[in-house]
mmCIF file of C-alpha atoms and ligand atoms in Angstrom:
data_model
loop_
_atom_site.group_PDB
_atom_site.id
_atom_site.type_symbol
_atom_site.label_atom_id
_atom_site.label_comp_id
_atom_site.label_asym_id
_atom_site.label_seq_id
_atom_site.Cartn_x
_atom_site.Cartn_y
_atom_site.Cartn_z
ATOM 1 C CA MET A 1 69.724 173.692 -102.632
ATOM 2 C CA ARG A 2 69.080 176.734 -100.499
ATOM 3 C CA ILE A 3 71.335 179.582 -101.603
ATOM 4 C CA ILE A 4 71.541 183.205 -100.621
ATOM 5 C CA PHE A 5 72.996 185.838 -103.244
ATOM 6 C CA LEU A 6 74.649 188.630 -101.312
ATOM 7 C CA GLY A 7 76.368 191.742 -102.806
ATOM 8 C CA PRO A 8 75.628 195.380 -103.478
ATOM 9 C CA PRO A 9 73.155 196.793 -105.834
ATOM 10 C CA GLY A 10 74.491 196.527 -109.408
ATOM 11 C CA SER A 11 76.689 193.600 -108.702
ATOM 12 C CA GLY A 12 74.895 191.372 -111.208
ATOM 13 C CA LYS A 13 73.372 189.059 -108.609
ATOM 14 C CA GLY A 14 69.707 189.305 -109.908
ATOM 15 C CA THR A 15 70.903 188.179 -113.576
ATOM 16 C CA GLN A 16 73.080 185.401 -112.030
ATOM 17 C CA ALA A 17 70.218 184.279 -109.575
ATOM 18 C CA SER A 18 67.680 183.838 -112.466
ATOM 19 C CA GLN A 19 70.177 182.036 -114.667
ATOM 20 C CA LEU A 20 71.355 179.455 -111.698
ATOM 21 C CA ALA A 21 67.858 179.013 -110.850
ATOM 22 C CA LYS A 22 66.896 177.753 -114.309
ATOM 23 C CA ARG A 23 69.966 175.416 -114.185
ATOM 24 C CA LEU A 24 69.102 174.107 -110.692
ATOM 25 C CA GLY A 25 65.189 173.939 -111.254
ATOM 26 C CA VAL A 26 64.307 176.028 -108.140
ATOM 27 C CA PRO A 27 62.810 179.551 -108.037
ATOM 28 C CA ALA A 28 64.824 182.735 -107.918
ATOM 29 C CA ILE A 29 63.174 184.888 -105.369
ATOM 30 C CA SER A 30 63.948 188.622 -105.498
ATOM 31 C CA THR A 31 62.380 190.754 -102.584
ATOM 32 C CA GLY A 32 62.940 193.833 -104.708
ATOM 33 C CA GLU A 33 60.850 192.334 -107.545
ATOM 34 C CA ILE A 34 58.112 191.295 -105.179
ATOM 35 C CA LEU A 35 58.055 194.816 -103.857
ATOM 36 C CA ARG A 36 58.171 196.513 -107.190
ATOM 37 C CA GLU A 37 55.255 194.189 -108.262
ATOM 38 C CA ALA A 38 53.394 195.247 -105.059
ATOM 39 C CA VAL A 39 53.962 198.994 -105.929
ATOM 40 C CA ARG A 40 52.658 198.442 -109.596
ATOM 41 C CA LYS A 41 49.591 196.811 -108.164
ATOM 42 C CA GLN A 42 49.201 199.451 -105.475
ATOM 43 C CA THR A 43 48.529 196.762 -102.791
ATOM 44 C CA ALA A 44 48.656 197.662 -99.226
ATOM 45 C CA LEU A 45 52.318 196.451 -99.069
ATOM 46 C CA GLY A 46 53.199 198.551 -102.186
ATOM 47 C CA GLN A 47 51.780 201.690 -100.846
ATOM 48 C CA LYS A 48 53.957 201.239 -97.645
ATOM 49 C CA ALA A 49 57.042 200.336 -99.610
ATOM 50 C CA LYS A 50 56.939 202.902 -102.651
ATOM 51 C CA SER A 51 58.552 205.996 -100.917
ATOM 52 C CA VAL A 52 61.058 204.015 -99.006
ATOM 53 C CA MET A 53 62.155 202.383 -102.038
ATOM 54 C CA GLU A 54 62.292 205.582 -104.108
ATOM 55 C CA ARG A 55 64.697 207.072 -101.537
ATOM 56 C CA GLY A 56 66.984 204.058 -101.724
ATOM 57 C CA GLU A 57 66.253 203.085 -97.976
ATOM 58 C CA LEU A 58 65.188 199.695 -96.546
ATOM 59 C CA VAL A 59 61.561 198.403 -96.094
ATOM 60 C CA SER A 60 61.038 197.500 -92.406
ATOM 61 C CA ASP A 61 62.257 194.110 -91.413
ATOM 62 C CA ASP A 62 58.878 193.049 -90.010
ATOM 63 C CA LEU A 63 57.139 193.594 -93.489
ATOM 64 C CA ILE A 64 60.012 191.857 -95.312
ATOM 65 C CA VAL A 65 60.208 188.920 -93.068
ATOM 66 C CA ALA A 66 56.654 188.331 -93.227
ATOM 67 C CA MET A 67 56.646 188.675 -97.008
ATOM 68 C CA ILE A 68 59.455 186.143 -97.455
ATOM 69 C CA GLY A 69 57.854 183.672 -94.992
ATOM 70 C CA GLU A 70 54.696 183.736 -97.149
ATOM 71 C CA ARG A 71 56.913 183.194 -100.473
ATOM 72 C CA LEU A 72 58.809 180.294 -99.013
ATOM 73 C CA ALA A 73 55.576 178.572 -98.077
ATOM 74 C CA GLU A 74 54.607 178.290 -101.606
ATOM 75 C CA ALA A 75 55.099 174.836 -103.171
ATOM 76 C CA ASP A 76 57.708 175.522 -105.640
ATOM 77 C CA ALA A 77 60.061 176.684 -102.872
ATOM 78 C CA ARG A 78 59.994 173.327 -100.983
ATOM 79 C CA ARG A 79 62.881 171.956 -103.081
ATOM 80 C CA GLY A 80 65.092 174.750 -102.638
ATOM 81 C CA PHE A 81 65.489 178.451 -103.869
ATOM 82 C CA ILE A 82 67.890 181.206 -104.532
ATOM 83 C CA LEU A 83 67.381 184.413 -102.555
ATOM 84 C CA ASP A 84 68.294 187.637 -104.410
ATOM 85 C CA GLY A 85 68.022 190.692 -102.132
ATOM 86 C CA PHE A 86 67.280 189.004 -98.769
ATOM 87 C CA PRO A 87 68.400 189.139 -96.052
ATOM 88 C CA ARG A 88 69.691 192.673 -96.105
ATOM 89 C CA THR A 89 69.964 193.370 -92.283
ATOM 90 C CA LEU A 90 71.283 191.245 -89.415
ATOM 91 C CA ALA A 91 67.875 191.267 -88.027
ATOM 92 C CA GLN A 92 66.568 189.725 -91.218
ATOM 93 C CA ALA A 93 69.347 187.254 -91.277
ATOM 94 C CA ARG A 94 68.600 186.089 -87.672
ATOM 95 C CA ALA A 95 64.899 185.940 -88.348
ATOM 96 C CA PHE A 96 65.659 183.836 -91.422
ATOM 97 C CA GLU A 97 67.629 181.615 -89.526
ATOM 98 C CA THR A 98 65.051 180.829 -86.859
ATOM 99 C CA MET A 99 62.452 180.424 -89.640
ATOM 100 C CA LEU A 100 64.704 177.885 -91.575
ATOM 101 C CA SER A 101 65.489 175.879 -88.494
ATOM 102 C CA GLY A 102 61.802 175.930 -87.422
ATOM 103 C CA ASN A 103 61.108 173.920 -90.691
ATOM 104 C CA GLY A 104 64.112 171.706 -90.159
ATOM 105 C CA ASP A 105 66.020 173.157 -93.141
ATOM 106 C CA ALA A 106 69.420 174.387 -93.577
ATOM 107 C CA LEU A 107 71.117 176.989 -95.992
ATOM 108 C CA SER A 108 73.441 175.346 -98.744
ATOM 109 C CA ALA A 109 75.680 178.233 -99.385
ATOM 110 C CA VAL A 110 76.000 182.215 -99.485
ATOM 111 C CA LEU A 111 77.628 183.613 -102.555
ATOM 112 C CA ASN A 112 79.068 187.196 -101.958
ATOM 113 C CA PHE A 113 79.468 189.153 -105.296
ATOM 114 C CA SER A 114 82.169 191.721 -105.245
ATOM 115 C CA VAL A 115 82.417 194.615 -107.905
ATOM 116 C CA PRO A 116 84.420 197.910 -107.437
ATOM 117 C CA GLU A 117 82.273 200.667 -106.348
ATOM 118 C CA ALA A 118 82.933 202.892 -109.553
ATOM 119 C CA GLU A 119 81.647 199.967 -111.779
ATOM 120 C CA LEU A 120 78.499 199.395 -109.540
ATOM 121 C CA THR A 121 77.608 203.101 -110.119
ATOM 122 C CA GLU A 122 78.161 202.842 -113.934
ATOM 123 C CA ARG A 123 76.239 199.599 -114.349
ATOM 124 C CA MET A 124 73.338 201.150 -112.176
ATOM 125 C CA LEU A 125 73.211 204.282 -114.510
ATOM 126 C CA GLY A 126 73.214 202.160 -117.466
ATOM 127 C CA ARG A 127 70.344 200.199 -115.963
ATOM 128 C CA ALA A 128 68.387 203.415 -115.406
ATOM 129 C CA GLN A 129 68.427 204.175 -119.116
ATOM 130 C CA ALA A 130 67.532 200.624 -120.101
ATOM 131 C CA GLU A 131 64.919 199.683 -117.574
ATOM 132 C CA GLY A 132 63.913 203.138 -116.273
ATOM 133 C CA ARG A 133 63.879 201.891 -112.573
ATOM 134 C CA ALA A 134 62.907 204.852 -110.225
ATOM 135 C CA ASP A 135 65.684 203.955 -107.743
ATOM 136 C CA ASP A 136 68.479 204.002 -110.268
ATOM 137 C CA ARG A 137 68.848 207.876 -110.247
ATOM 138 C CA PRO A 138 72.349 209.247 -109.123
ATOM 139 C CA GLU A 139 71.516 210.356 -105.766
ATOM 140 C CA THR A 140 69.424 207.285 -104.927
ATOM 141 C CA ILE A 141 72.292 205.176 -106.243
ATOM 142 C CA ARG A 142 74.675 206.773 -103.739
ATOM 143 C CA GLU A 143 72.127 206.193 -100.949
ATOM 144 C CA ARG A 144 71.615 202.528 -101.806
ATOM 145 C CA LEU A 145 75.336 202.007 -101.881
ATOM 146 C CA ARG A 146 75.616 203.697 -98.396
ATOM 147 C CA VAL A 147 72.829 201.718 -97.065
ATOM 148 C CA TYR A 148 74.425 198.471 -98.373
ATOM 149 C CA ARG A 149 77.633 199.353 -96.730
ATOM 150 C CA GLU A 150 76.073 200.096 -93.361
ATOM 151 C CA LYS A 151 73.295 197.617 -93.038
ATOM 152 C CA THR A 152 74.035 194.587 -95.399
ATOM 153 C CA GLU A 153 77.822 194.343 -95.512
ATOM 154 C CA PRO A 154 77.926 192.960 -91.755
ATOM 155 C CA LEU A 155 76.106 189.890 -93.221
ATOM 156 C CA VAL A 156 79.321 188.804 -94.882
ATOM 157 C CA GLY A 157 80.866 188.129 -91.442
ATOM 158 C CA PHE A 158 77.688 186.608 -90.194
ATOM 159 C CA TYR A 159 77.662 184.006 -92.891
ATOM 160 C CA ARG A 160 81.468 183.543 -92.815
ATOM 161 C CA ASP A 161 81.223 182.579 -89.232
ATOM 162 C CA ARG A 162 78.679 179.971 -90.031
ATOM 163 C CA ASP A 163 81.159 178.615 -92.774
ATOM 164 C CA LEU A 164 78.626 179.284 -95.522
ATOM 165 C CA LEU A 165 80.438 182.020 -97.544
ATOM 166 C CA ALA A 166 81.865 181.827 -100.926
ATOM 167 C CA GLU A 167 83.437 184.937 -102.639
ATOM 168 C CA ILE A 168 82.417 185.380 -106.149
ATOM 169 C CA ASP A 169 84.362 188.082 -108.355
ATOM 170 C CA GLY A 170 81.548 189.844 -110.040
ATOM 171 C CA VAL A 171 83.898 191.466 -112.693
ATOM 172 C CA GLY A 172 83.668 190.032 -116.176
ATOM 173 C CA SER A 173 81.051 188.964 -118.720
ATOM 174 C CA VAL A 174 77.890 187.376 -117.608
ATOM 175 C CA SER A 175 79.087 183.899 -118.763
ATOM 176 C CA GLU A 176 82.442 184.302 -117.000
ATOM 177 C CA VAL A 177 80.680 185.000 -113.714
ATOM 178 C CA ALA A 178 78.303 182.240 -114.264
ATOM 179 C CA GLY A 179 81.192 179.907 -114.438
ATOM 180 C CA ARG A 180 82.392 181.093 -111.056
ATOM 181 C CA VAL A 181 78.947 180.881 -109.488
ATOM 182 C CA ASP A 182 78.731 176.966 -110.856
ATOM 183 C CA GLU A 183 82.183 176.335 -109.239
ATOM 184 C CA ALA A 184 81.112 177.886 -105.943
ATOM 185 C CA VAL A 185 77.801 175.898 -105.952
ATOM 186 C CA SER A 186 79.621 172.631 -106.833
ATOM 187 C CA SER A 187 82.054 172.892 -104.124
ATOM 188 C CA SER A 188 79.467 173.870 -101.557
ATOM 189 C CA ARG A 189 77.674 170.727 -102.728
ATOM 190 C CA ARG A 190 80.767 168.634 -102.061
ATOM 191 C CA ALA A 191 81.220 170.215 -98.674
ATOM 192 C CA GLY A 192 77.703 169.495 -97.783
ATOM 193 C CA SER A 193 77.745 165.773 -98.688
ATOM 194 C CA ALA A 194 81.231 165.481 -97.022
ATOM 195 C CA SER A 195 79.783 166.732 -93.918
ATOM 196 C CA ALA A 196 76.761 164.637 -94.080
ATOM 197 C CA SER A 197 78.853 161.387 -94.660
ATOM 198 C CA GLY A 198 81.035 162.501 -91.759
ATOM 199 C CA ARG A 199 78.091 162.630 -89.445
ATOM 200 C CA THR A 200 76.972 159.047 -90.404
ATOM 201 C CA ALA A 201 80.655 157.633 -90.372
HETATM 202 P P1 LIG B 1 66.528 195.383 -105.097
HETATM 203 O O1 LIG B 1 65.896 195.041 -106.344
HETATM 204 O O2 LIG B 1 67.036 194.199 -104.481
HETATM 205 O O3 LIG B 1 67.845 196.288 -105.359
HETATM 206 O O4 LIG B 1 65.647 196.167 -104.120
HETATM 207 C C1 LIG B 1 64.908 197.314 -104.423
HETATM 208 C C2 LIG B 1 64.609 198.005 -103.162
HETATM 209 O O5 LIG B 1 63.552 197.193 -102.595
HETATM 210 C C3 LIG B 1 65.547 198.373 -102.181
HETATM 211 O O6 LIG B 1 66.336 199.450 -102.473
HETATM 212 C C4 LIG B 1 64.717 198.473 -100.894
HETATM 213 O O7 LIG B 1 64.069 199.675 -100.787
HETATM 214 C C5 LIG B 1 63.627 197.442 -101.108
HETATM 215 N N1 LIG B 1 64.161 196.040 -100.634
HETATM 216 C C6 LIG B 1 64.456 194.956 -101.353
HETATM 217 N N2 LIG B 1 64.696 193.952 -100.542
HETATM 218 C C7 LIG B 1 64.793 194.238 -99.365
HETATM 219 C C8 LIG B 1 65.096 193.724 -97.957
HETATM 220 N N3 LIG B 1 65.370 192.361 -97.975
HETATM 221 N N4 LIG B 1 64.811 194.519 -96.994
HETATM 222 C C9 LIG B 1 64.523 195.835 -97.009
HETATM 223 N N5 LIG B 1 64.215 196.490 -98.140
HETATM 224 C C10 LIG B 1 64.284 195.643 -99.354
#
């Protein structure tokens, strides 16, 4: 399974991605986590990304696409993956489409998590206290939501046009949302096998 988790910051997609990854036996790959690790280790990538991330803006498409290309070339991603936080712009989505088709691979599904904006802000402020993330400050939260609406939300239509989109209501307990995720993944599996058998018939 090759699955993208789409949704605004604070929509719970990180938590759901790591849980689904365990259930499916594939890696959950978070571009935000890879970048935070690079910042901690003060690598060249980390030095370029740090201030952009602290402002709640997006790291350049070129850096991100190169980074994800390297990560997906690792052995554990050959059987599939769940992407959390990538792609985040139309340019990234297009570059990713080209990357996958170059490898003869196709996406299985894109799950779009929706949560009302007031709840997103509340969750991120809670996370700021619990985890101390540098970009969970009130001004940065507002900027991240604005950037999401401007740059990332257009991907909903991009993947809907490709018949890959499943909507997930992100309001509820972690286990309630996980149930909805499982249902969406099962129905995309059924759709995938139906179209595969349709091709051979
Ligand atoms: P996240 O943990 O997914 O919320 O990502 C934290 C921050 O990392 C974002 O606010 C961006 O600055 C940066 N980032 C993560 N993924 C991407 C991406 N696909 N494109 C550009 N910037 C990203």
